[in-house]
Structure formats: C-alpha cells, structure tokens
Coordinates of N, CA, C and O in Angstrom, one line a residue:
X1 N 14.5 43.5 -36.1 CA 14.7 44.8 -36.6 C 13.4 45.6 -36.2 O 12.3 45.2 -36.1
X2 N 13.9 46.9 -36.0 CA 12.3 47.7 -35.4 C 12.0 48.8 -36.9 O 12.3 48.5 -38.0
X3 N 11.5 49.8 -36.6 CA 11.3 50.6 -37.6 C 12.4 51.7 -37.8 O 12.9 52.0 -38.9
X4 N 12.9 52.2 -36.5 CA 14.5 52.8 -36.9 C 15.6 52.3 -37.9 O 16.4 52.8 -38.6
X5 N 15.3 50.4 -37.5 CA 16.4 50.1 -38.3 C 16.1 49.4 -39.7 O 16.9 48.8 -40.4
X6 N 14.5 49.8 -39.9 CA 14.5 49.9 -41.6 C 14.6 51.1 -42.0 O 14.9 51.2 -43.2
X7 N 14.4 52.4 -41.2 CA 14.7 53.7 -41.3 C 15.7 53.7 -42.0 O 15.9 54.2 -43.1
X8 N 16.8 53.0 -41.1 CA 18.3 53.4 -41.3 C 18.8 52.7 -42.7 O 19.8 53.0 -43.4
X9 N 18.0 51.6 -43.0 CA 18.3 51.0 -44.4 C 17.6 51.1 -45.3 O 17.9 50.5 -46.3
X10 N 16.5 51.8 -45.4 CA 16.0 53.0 -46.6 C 17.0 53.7 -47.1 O 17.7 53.7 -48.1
X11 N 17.0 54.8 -45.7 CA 18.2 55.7 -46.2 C 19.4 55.4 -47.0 O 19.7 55.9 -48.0
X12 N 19.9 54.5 -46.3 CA 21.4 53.3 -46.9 C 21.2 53.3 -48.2 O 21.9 53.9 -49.0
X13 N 19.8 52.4 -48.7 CA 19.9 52.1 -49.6 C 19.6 53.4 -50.1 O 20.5 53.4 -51.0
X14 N 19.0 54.5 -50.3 CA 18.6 55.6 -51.0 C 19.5 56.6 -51.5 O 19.4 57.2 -52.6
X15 N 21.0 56.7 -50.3 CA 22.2 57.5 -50.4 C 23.3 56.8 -49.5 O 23.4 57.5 -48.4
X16 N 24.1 55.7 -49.5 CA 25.3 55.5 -48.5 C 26.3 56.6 -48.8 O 27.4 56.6 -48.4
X17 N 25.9 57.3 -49.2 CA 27.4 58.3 -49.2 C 27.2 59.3 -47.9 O 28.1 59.8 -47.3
X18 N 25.9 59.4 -47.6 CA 25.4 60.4 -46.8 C 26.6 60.1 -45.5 O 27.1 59.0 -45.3
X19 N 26.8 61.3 -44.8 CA 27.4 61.2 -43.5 C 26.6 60.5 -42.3 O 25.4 60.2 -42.3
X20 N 27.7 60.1 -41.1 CA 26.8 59.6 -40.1 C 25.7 60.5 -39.7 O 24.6 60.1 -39.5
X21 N 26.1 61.8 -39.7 CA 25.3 62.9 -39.2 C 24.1 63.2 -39.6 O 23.1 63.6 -38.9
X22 N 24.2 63.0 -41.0 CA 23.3 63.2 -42.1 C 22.2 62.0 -41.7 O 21.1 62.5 -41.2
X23 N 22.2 60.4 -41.8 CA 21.9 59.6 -41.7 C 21.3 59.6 -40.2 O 20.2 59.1 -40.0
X24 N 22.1 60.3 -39.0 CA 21.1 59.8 -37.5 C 20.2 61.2 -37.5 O 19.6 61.2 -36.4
X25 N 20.0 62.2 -38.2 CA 19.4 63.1 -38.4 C 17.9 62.9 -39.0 O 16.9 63.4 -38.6
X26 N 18.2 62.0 -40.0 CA 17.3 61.2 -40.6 C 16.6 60.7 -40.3 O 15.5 61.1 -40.6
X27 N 16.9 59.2 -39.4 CA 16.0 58.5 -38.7 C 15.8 58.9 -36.8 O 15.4 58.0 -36.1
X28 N 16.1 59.9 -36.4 CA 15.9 60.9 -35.3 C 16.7 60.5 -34.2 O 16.2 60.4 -33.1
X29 N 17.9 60.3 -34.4 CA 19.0 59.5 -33.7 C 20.1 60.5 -33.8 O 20.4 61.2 -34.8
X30 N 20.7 60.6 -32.4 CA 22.2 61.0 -32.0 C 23.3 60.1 -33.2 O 22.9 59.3 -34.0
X31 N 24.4 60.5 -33.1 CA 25.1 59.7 -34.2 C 25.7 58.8 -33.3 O 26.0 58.1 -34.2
X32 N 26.1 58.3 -32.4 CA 26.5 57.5 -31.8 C 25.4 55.8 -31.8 O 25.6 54.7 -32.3
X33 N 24.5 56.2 -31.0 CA 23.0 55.0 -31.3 C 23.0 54.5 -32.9 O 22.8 53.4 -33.4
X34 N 23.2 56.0 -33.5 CA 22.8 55.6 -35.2 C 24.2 54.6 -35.7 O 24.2 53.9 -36.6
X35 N 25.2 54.8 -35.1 CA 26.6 55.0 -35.6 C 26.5 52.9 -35.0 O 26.8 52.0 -35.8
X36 N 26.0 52.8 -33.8 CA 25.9 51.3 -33.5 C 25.1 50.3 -34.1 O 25.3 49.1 -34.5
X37 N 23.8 51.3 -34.2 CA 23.0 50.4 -35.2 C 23.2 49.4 -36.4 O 23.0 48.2 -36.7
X38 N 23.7 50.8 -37.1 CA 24.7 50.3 -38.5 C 25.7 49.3 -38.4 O 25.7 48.3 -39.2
X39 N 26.9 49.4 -37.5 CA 27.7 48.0 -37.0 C 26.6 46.7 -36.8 O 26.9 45.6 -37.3
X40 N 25.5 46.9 -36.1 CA 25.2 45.3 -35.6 C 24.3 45.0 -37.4 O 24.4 43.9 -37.9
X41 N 23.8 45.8 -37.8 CA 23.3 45.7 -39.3 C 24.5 45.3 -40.1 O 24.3 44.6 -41.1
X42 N 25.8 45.5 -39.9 CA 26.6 44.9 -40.9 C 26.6 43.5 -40.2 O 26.1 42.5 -40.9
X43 N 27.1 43.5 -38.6 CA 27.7 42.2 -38.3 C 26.6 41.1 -38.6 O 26.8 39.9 -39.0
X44 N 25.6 41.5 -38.3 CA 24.4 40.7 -38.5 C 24.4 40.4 -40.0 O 23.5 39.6 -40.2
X45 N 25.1 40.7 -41.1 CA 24.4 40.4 -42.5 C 23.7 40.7 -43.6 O 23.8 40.3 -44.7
X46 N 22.7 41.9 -42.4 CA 21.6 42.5 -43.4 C 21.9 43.5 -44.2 O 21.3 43.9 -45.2
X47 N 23.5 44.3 -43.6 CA 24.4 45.3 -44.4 C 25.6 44.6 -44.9 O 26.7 44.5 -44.3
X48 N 25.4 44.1 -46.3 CA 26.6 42.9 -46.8 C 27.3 43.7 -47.6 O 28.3 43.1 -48.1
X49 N 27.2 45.1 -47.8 CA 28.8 46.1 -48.3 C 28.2 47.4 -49.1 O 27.0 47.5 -49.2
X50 N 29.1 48.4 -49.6 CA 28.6 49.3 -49.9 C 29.3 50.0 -51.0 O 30.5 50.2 -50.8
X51 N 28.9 50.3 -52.0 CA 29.3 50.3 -53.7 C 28.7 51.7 -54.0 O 28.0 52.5 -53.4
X52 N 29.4 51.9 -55.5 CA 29.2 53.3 -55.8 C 28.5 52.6 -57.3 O 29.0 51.8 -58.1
X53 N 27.4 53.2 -57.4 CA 26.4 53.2 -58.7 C 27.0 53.7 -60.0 O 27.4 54.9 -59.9
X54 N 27.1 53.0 -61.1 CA 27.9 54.0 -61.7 C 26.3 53.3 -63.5 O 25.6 52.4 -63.8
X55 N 26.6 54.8 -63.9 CA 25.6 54.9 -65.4 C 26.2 54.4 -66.2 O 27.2 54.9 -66.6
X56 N 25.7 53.0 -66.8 CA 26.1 52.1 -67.6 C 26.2 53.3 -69.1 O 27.1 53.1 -69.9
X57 N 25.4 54.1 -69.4 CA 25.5 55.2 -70.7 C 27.0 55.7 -70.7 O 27.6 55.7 -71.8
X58 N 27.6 56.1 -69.4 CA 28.2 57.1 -69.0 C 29.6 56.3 -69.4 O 30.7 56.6 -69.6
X59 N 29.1 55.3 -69.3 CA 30.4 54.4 -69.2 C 30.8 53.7 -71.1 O 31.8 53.1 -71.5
X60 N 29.9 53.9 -71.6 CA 29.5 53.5 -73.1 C 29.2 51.8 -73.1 O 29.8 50.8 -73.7
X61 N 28.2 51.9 -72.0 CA 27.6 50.5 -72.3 C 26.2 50.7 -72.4 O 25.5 50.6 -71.4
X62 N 25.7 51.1 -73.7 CA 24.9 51.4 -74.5 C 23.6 50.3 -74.7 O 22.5 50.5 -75.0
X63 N 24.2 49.0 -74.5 CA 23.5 47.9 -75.0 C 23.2 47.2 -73.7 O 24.2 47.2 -73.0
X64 N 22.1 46.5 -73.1 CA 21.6 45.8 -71.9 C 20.7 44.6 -72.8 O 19.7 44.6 -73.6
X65 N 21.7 43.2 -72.2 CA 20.8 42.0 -72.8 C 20.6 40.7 -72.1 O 21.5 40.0 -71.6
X66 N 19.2 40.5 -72.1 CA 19.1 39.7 -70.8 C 19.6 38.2 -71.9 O 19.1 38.0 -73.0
X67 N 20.3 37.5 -71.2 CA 20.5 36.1 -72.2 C 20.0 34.8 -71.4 O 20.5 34.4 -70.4
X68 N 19.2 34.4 -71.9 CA 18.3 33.0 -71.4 C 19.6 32.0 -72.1 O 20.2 32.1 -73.1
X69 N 19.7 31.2 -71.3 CA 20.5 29.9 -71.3 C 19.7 28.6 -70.9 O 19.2 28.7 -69.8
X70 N 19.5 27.1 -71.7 CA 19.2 26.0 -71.5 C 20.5 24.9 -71.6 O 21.1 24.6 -72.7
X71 N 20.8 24.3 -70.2 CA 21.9 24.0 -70.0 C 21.7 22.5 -71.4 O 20.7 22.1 -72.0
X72 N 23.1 22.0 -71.5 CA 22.7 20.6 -72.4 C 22.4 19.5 -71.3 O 21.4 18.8 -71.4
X73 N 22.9 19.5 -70.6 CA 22.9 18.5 -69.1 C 22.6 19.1 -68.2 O 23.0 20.3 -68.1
X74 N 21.9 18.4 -67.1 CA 21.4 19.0 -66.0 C 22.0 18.5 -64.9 O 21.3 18.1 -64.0
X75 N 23.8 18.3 -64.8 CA 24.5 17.5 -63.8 C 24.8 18.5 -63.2 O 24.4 19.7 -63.4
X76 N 25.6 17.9 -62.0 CA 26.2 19.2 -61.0 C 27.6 19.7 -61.6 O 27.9 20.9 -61.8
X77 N 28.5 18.5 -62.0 CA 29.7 19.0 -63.2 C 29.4 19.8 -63.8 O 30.3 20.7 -63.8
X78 N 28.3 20.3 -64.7 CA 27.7 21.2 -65.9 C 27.4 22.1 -65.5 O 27.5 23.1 -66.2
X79 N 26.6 22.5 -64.0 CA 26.3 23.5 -63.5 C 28.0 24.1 -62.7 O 28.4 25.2 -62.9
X80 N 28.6 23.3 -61.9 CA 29.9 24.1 -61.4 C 30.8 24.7 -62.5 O 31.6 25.6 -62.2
X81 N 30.7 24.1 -63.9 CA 31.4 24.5 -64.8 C 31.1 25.6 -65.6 O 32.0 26.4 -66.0
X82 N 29.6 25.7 -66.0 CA 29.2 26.9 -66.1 C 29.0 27.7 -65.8 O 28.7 28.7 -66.5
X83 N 29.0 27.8 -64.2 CA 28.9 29.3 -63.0 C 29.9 29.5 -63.0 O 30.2 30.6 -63.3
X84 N 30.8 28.7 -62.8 CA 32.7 29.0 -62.5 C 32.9 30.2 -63.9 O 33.2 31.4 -63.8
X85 N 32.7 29.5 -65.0 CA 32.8 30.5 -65.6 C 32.2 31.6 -66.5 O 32.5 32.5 -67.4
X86 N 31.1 31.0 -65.9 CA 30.0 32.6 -66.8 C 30.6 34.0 -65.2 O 30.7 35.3 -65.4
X87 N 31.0 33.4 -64.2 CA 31.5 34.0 -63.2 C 32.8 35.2 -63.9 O 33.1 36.4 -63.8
X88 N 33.1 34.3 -64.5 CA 34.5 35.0 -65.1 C 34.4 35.7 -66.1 O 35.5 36.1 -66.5
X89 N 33.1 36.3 -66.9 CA 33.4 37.1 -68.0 C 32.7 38.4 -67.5 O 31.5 38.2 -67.1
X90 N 33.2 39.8 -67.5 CA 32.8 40.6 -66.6 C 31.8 41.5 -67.3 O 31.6 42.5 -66.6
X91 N 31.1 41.4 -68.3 CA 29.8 41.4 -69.3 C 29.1 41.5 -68.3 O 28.7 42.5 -67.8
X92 N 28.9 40.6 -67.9 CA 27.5 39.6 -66.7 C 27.8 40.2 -65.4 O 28.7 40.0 -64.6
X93 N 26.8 40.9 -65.3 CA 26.5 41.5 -63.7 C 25.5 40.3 -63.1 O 25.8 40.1 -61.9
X94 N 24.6 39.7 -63.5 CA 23.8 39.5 -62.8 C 23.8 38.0 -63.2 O 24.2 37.8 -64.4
X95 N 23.4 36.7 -62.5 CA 23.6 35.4 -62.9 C 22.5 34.6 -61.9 O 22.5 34.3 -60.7
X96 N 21.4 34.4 -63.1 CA 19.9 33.6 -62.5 C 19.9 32.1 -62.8 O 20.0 31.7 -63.9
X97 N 19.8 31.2 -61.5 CA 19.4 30.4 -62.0 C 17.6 30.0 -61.8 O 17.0 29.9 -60.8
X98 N 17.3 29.8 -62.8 CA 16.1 29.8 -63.0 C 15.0 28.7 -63.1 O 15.4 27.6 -63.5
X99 N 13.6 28.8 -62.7 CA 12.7 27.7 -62.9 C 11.9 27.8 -63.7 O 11.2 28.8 -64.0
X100 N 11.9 26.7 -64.2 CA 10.8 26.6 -65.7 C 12.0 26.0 -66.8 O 12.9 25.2 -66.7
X101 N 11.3 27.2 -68.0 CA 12.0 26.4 -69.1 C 13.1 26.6 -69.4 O 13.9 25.9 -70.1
X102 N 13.5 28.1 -68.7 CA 14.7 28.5 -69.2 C 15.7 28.2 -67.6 O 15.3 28.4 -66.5
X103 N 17.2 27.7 -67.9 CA 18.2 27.0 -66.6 C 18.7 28.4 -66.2 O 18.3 28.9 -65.2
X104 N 19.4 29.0 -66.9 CA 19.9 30.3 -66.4 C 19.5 31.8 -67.3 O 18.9 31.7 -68.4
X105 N 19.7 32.9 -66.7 CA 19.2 34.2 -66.8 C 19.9 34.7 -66.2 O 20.0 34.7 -65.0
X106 N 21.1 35.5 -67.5 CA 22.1 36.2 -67.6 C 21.7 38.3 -67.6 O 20.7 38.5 -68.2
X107 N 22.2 39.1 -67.2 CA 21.8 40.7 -67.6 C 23.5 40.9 -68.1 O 24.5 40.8 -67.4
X108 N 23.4 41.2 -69.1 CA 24.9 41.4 -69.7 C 24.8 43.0 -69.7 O 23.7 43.6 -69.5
X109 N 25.9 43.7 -70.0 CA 26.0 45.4 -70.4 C 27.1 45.3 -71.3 O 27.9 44.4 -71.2
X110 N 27.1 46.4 -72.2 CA 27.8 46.1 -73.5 C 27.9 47.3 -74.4 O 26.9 47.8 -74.6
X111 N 29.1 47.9 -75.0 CA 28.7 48.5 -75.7 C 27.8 48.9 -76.7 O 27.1 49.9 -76.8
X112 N 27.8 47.3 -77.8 CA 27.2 47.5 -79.3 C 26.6 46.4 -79.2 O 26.4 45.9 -78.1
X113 N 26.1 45.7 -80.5 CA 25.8 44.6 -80.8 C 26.8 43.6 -81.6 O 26.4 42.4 -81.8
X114 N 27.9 44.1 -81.9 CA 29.3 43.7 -82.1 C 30.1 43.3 -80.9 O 31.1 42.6 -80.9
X115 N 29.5 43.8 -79.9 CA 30.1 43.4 -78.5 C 29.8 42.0 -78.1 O 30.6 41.2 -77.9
X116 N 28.2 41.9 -78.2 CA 27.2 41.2 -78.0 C 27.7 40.0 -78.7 O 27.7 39.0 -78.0
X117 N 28.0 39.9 -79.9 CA 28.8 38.9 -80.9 C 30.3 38.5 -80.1 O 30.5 37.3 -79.8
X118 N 30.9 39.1 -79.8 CA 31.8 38.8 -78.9 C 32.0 37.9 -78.1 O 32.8 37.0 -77.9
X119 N 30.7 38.7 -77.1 CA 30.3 38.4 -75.8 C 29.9 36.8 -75.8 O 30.2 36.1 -74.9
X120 N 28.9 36.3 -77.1 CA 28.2 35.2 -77.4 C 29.6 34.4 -77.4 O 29.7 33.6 -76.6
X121 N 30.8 34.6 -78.4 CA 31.4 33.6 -79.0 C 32.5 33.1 -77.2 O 33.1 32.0 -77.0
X122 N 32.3 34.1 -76.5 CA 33.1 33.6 -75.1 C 32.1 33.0 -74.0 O 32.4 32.7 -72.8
X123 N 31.0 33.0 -74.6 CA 29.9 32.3 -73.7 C 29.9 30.6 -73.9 O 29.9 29.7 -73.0
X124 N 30.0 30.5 -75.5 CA 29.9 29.6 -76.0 C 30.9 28.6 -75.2 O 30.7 27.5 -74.8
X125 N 31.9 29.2 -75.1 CA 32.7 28.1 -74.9 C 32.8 27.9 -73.2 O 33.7 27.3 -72.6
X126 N 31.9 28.3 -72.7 CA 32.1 27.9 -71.0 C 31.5 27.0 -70.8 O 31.9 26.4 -69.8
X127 N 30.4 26.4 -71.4 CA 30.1 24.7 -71.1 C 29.4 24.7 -72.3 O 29.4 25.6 -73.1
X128 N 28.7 23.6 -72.5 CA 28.3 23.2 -73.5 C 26.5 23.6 -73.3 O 26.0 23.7 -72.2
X129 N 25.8 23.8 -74.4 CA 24.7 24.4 -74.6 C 23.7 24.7 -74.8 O 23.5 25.8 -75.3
X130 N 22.4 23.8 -74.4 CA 21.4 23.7 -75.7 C 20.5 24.2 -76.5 O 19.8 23.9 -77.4
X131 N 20.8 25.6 -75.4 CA 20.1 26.9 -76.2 C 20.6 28.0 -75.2 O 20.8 28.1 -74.0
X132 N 20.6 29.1 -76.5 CA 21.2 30.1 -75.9 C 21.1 31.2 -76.7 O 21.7 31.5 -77.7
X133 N 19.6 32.1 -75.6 CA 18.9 33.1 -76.8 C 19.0 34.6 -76.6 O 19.8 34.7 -75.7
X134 N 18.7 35.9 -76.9 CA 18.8 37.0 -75.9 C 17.5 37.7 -76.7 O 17.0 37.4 -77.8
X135 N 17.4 38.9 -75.3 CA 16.6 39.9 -75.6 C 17.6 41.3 -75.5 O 18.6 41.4 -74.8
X136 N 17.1 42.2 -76.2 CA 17.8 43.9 -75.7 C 16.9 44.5 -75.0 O 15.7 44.1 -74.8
X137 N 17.4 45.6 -74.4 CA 16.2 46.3 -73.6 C 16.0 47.2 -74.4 O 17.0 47.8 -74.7
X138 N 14.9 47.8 -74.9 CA 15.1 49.2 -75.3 C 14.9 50.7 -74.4 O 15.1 51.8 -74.7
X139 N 14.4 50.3 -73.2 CA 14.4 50.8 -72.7 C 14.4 51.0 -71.2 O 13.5 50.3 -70.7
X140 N 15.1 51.6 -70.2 CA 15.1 51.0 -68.7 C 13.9 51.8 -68.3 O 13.8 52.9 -68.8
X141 N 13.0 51.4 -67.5 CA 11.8 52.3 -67.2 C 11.7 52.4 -65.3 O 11.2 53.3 -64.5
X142 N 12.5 51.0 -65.1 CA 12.4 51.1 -63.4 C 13.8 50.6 -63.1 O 14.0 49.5 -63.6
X143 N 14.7 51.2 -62.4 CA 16.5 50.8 -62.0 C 16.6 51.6 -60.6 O 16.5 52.8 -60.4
X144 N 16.9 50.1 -59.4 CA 16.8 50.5 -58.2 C 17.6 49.5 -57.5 O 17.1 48.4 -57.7
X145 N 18.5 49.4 -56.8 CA 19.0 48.0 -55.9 C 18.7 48.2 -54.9 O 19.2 47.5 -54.0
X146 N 17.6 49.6 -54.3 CA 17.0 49.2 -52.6 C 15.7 48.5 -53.0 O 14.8 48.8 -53.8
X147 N 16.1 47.0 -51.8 CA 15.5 46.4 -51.3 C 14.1 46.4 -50.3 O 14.2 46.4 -49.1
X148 N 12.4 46.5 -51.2 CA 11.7 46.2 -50.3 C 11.9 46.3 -48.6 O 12.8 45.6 -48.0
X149 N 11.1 47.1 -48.2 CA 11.1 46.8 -46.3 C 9.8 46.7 -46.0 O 9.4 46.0 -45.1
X150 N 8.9 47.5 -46.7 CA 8.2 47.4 -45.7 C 7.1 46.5 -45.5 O 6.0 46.9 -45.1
X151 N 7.2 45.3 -45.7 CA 6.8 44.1 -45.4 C 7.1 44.0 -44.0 O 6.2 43.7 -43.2
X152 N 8.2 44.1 -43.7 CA 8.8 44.5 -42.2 C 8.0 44.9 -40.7 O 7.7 44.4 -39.6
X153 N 7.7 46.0 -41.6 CA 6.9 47.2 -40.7 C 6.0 46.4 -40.0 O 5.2 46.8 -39.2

C-alpha cells in the first residue's frame, strides 16, 4: 500500500458515505484510478465491508457494560460452546478473548440495568462459569472504529 491508499482509507474510515467523486477529490485522484483502488482494497481484504454507525443513546441503549468472563474449563468443547453462543445473544457487539486472568471480554449495550439482569440470566446459561463480573461505563470519552495507519507511512 503507498500513501494514496492509506489516503483512501482514512477517508473510508472517516465518511463511507461520501461519493466516488467526493473521495478521488480527496486523495487527488480522477474517479476512475480512485474507483480501482478501492476494488483491489476490497479484493485484497484490507476493505472487509461497509456499515452505517448508528448512536447507541438514540437507540435507547443507555447502558454500556464491559463483562469479564473466567471460563470453568479451559477445553476446546467449553470454548466452541461458549463462542457459539455468546455469538447468539445480540447484547454483545464485541467478543475478547483474552490473556491473563480474565478468559473472555464481553462490550454489551443495553437499555437499563434491568436489562443487564436479563442479559446475565441468558449468559448464564451458555456454558458453564467460573466467574462472571461487569463494569458500566459512565462515560464514553473516545468512540472511533478507524483503524490506525500511519504506522504505514
């Protein structure tokens, strides 16, 4: 990748809605060159899809809780059974597995803390558990899904 085509994926990440025009305007490209670039960036991988941001407030998900999980067993049974379905409860945007002391690191969104109750009692039952704790956030101070580049450069 050269510097046009972290150019072009700043931008991406900063506004995909923007037009082609908009976007080869940007990084100082005809729209056609800009228009190919972007193709070999998907086919290659480095562009894996393109989503609409939406305000968890806006949506009345009020509540953000990161939930630390310590598996009871550390088999591969225990681990496919618990991704399979922490996969399935749509709370959980985000699913870490992690090193140290804690096995996984959950980011749930939620309305209340009545939710959060909910949320726990359908957790419970996706594998078995030997701890399973949470934090709230009280406040978001940094929210961004573009990706570092310029290590790149």
């Amino acid at each position: 990748m050269d510097k046009t085509d972290l150019a072009i994926l700043e931008n991406l990440q900063a506004d995909a809605s923007r037009s082609l025009s908009e976007l080869a305007e940007a990084v100082h490209l005809s729209p056609t060159p800009c228009w190919r670039r972007v193709q070999r960036l998907r086919e290659g991988g480095v562009i894996t899809g393109q989503v609409t941001l939406c305000d968890p407030q806006q949506l009345d998900l009020r509540v953000t809780a990161f939930v630390f999980i310590k598996a009871a067993t550390h088999s591969e049974d225990w681990m496919v059974r618990f991704v399979a379905g922490a996969r399935e409860l749509p709370e959980i945007v985000e699913i870490h597995r992690m090193a140290g002391e804690i096995d996984y690191l959950l980011k749930v969104y939620l309305p209340d803390i009545a939710a959060y109750d909910r949320f726990y009692k359908k957790l419970i039952r996706v594998a078995d558990l030997q701890d399973i704790s949470a934090s709230f956030s009280m406040e978001t101070v940094k929210f961004t899904t573009a990706l570092p580049v310029d290590h790149l450069r």
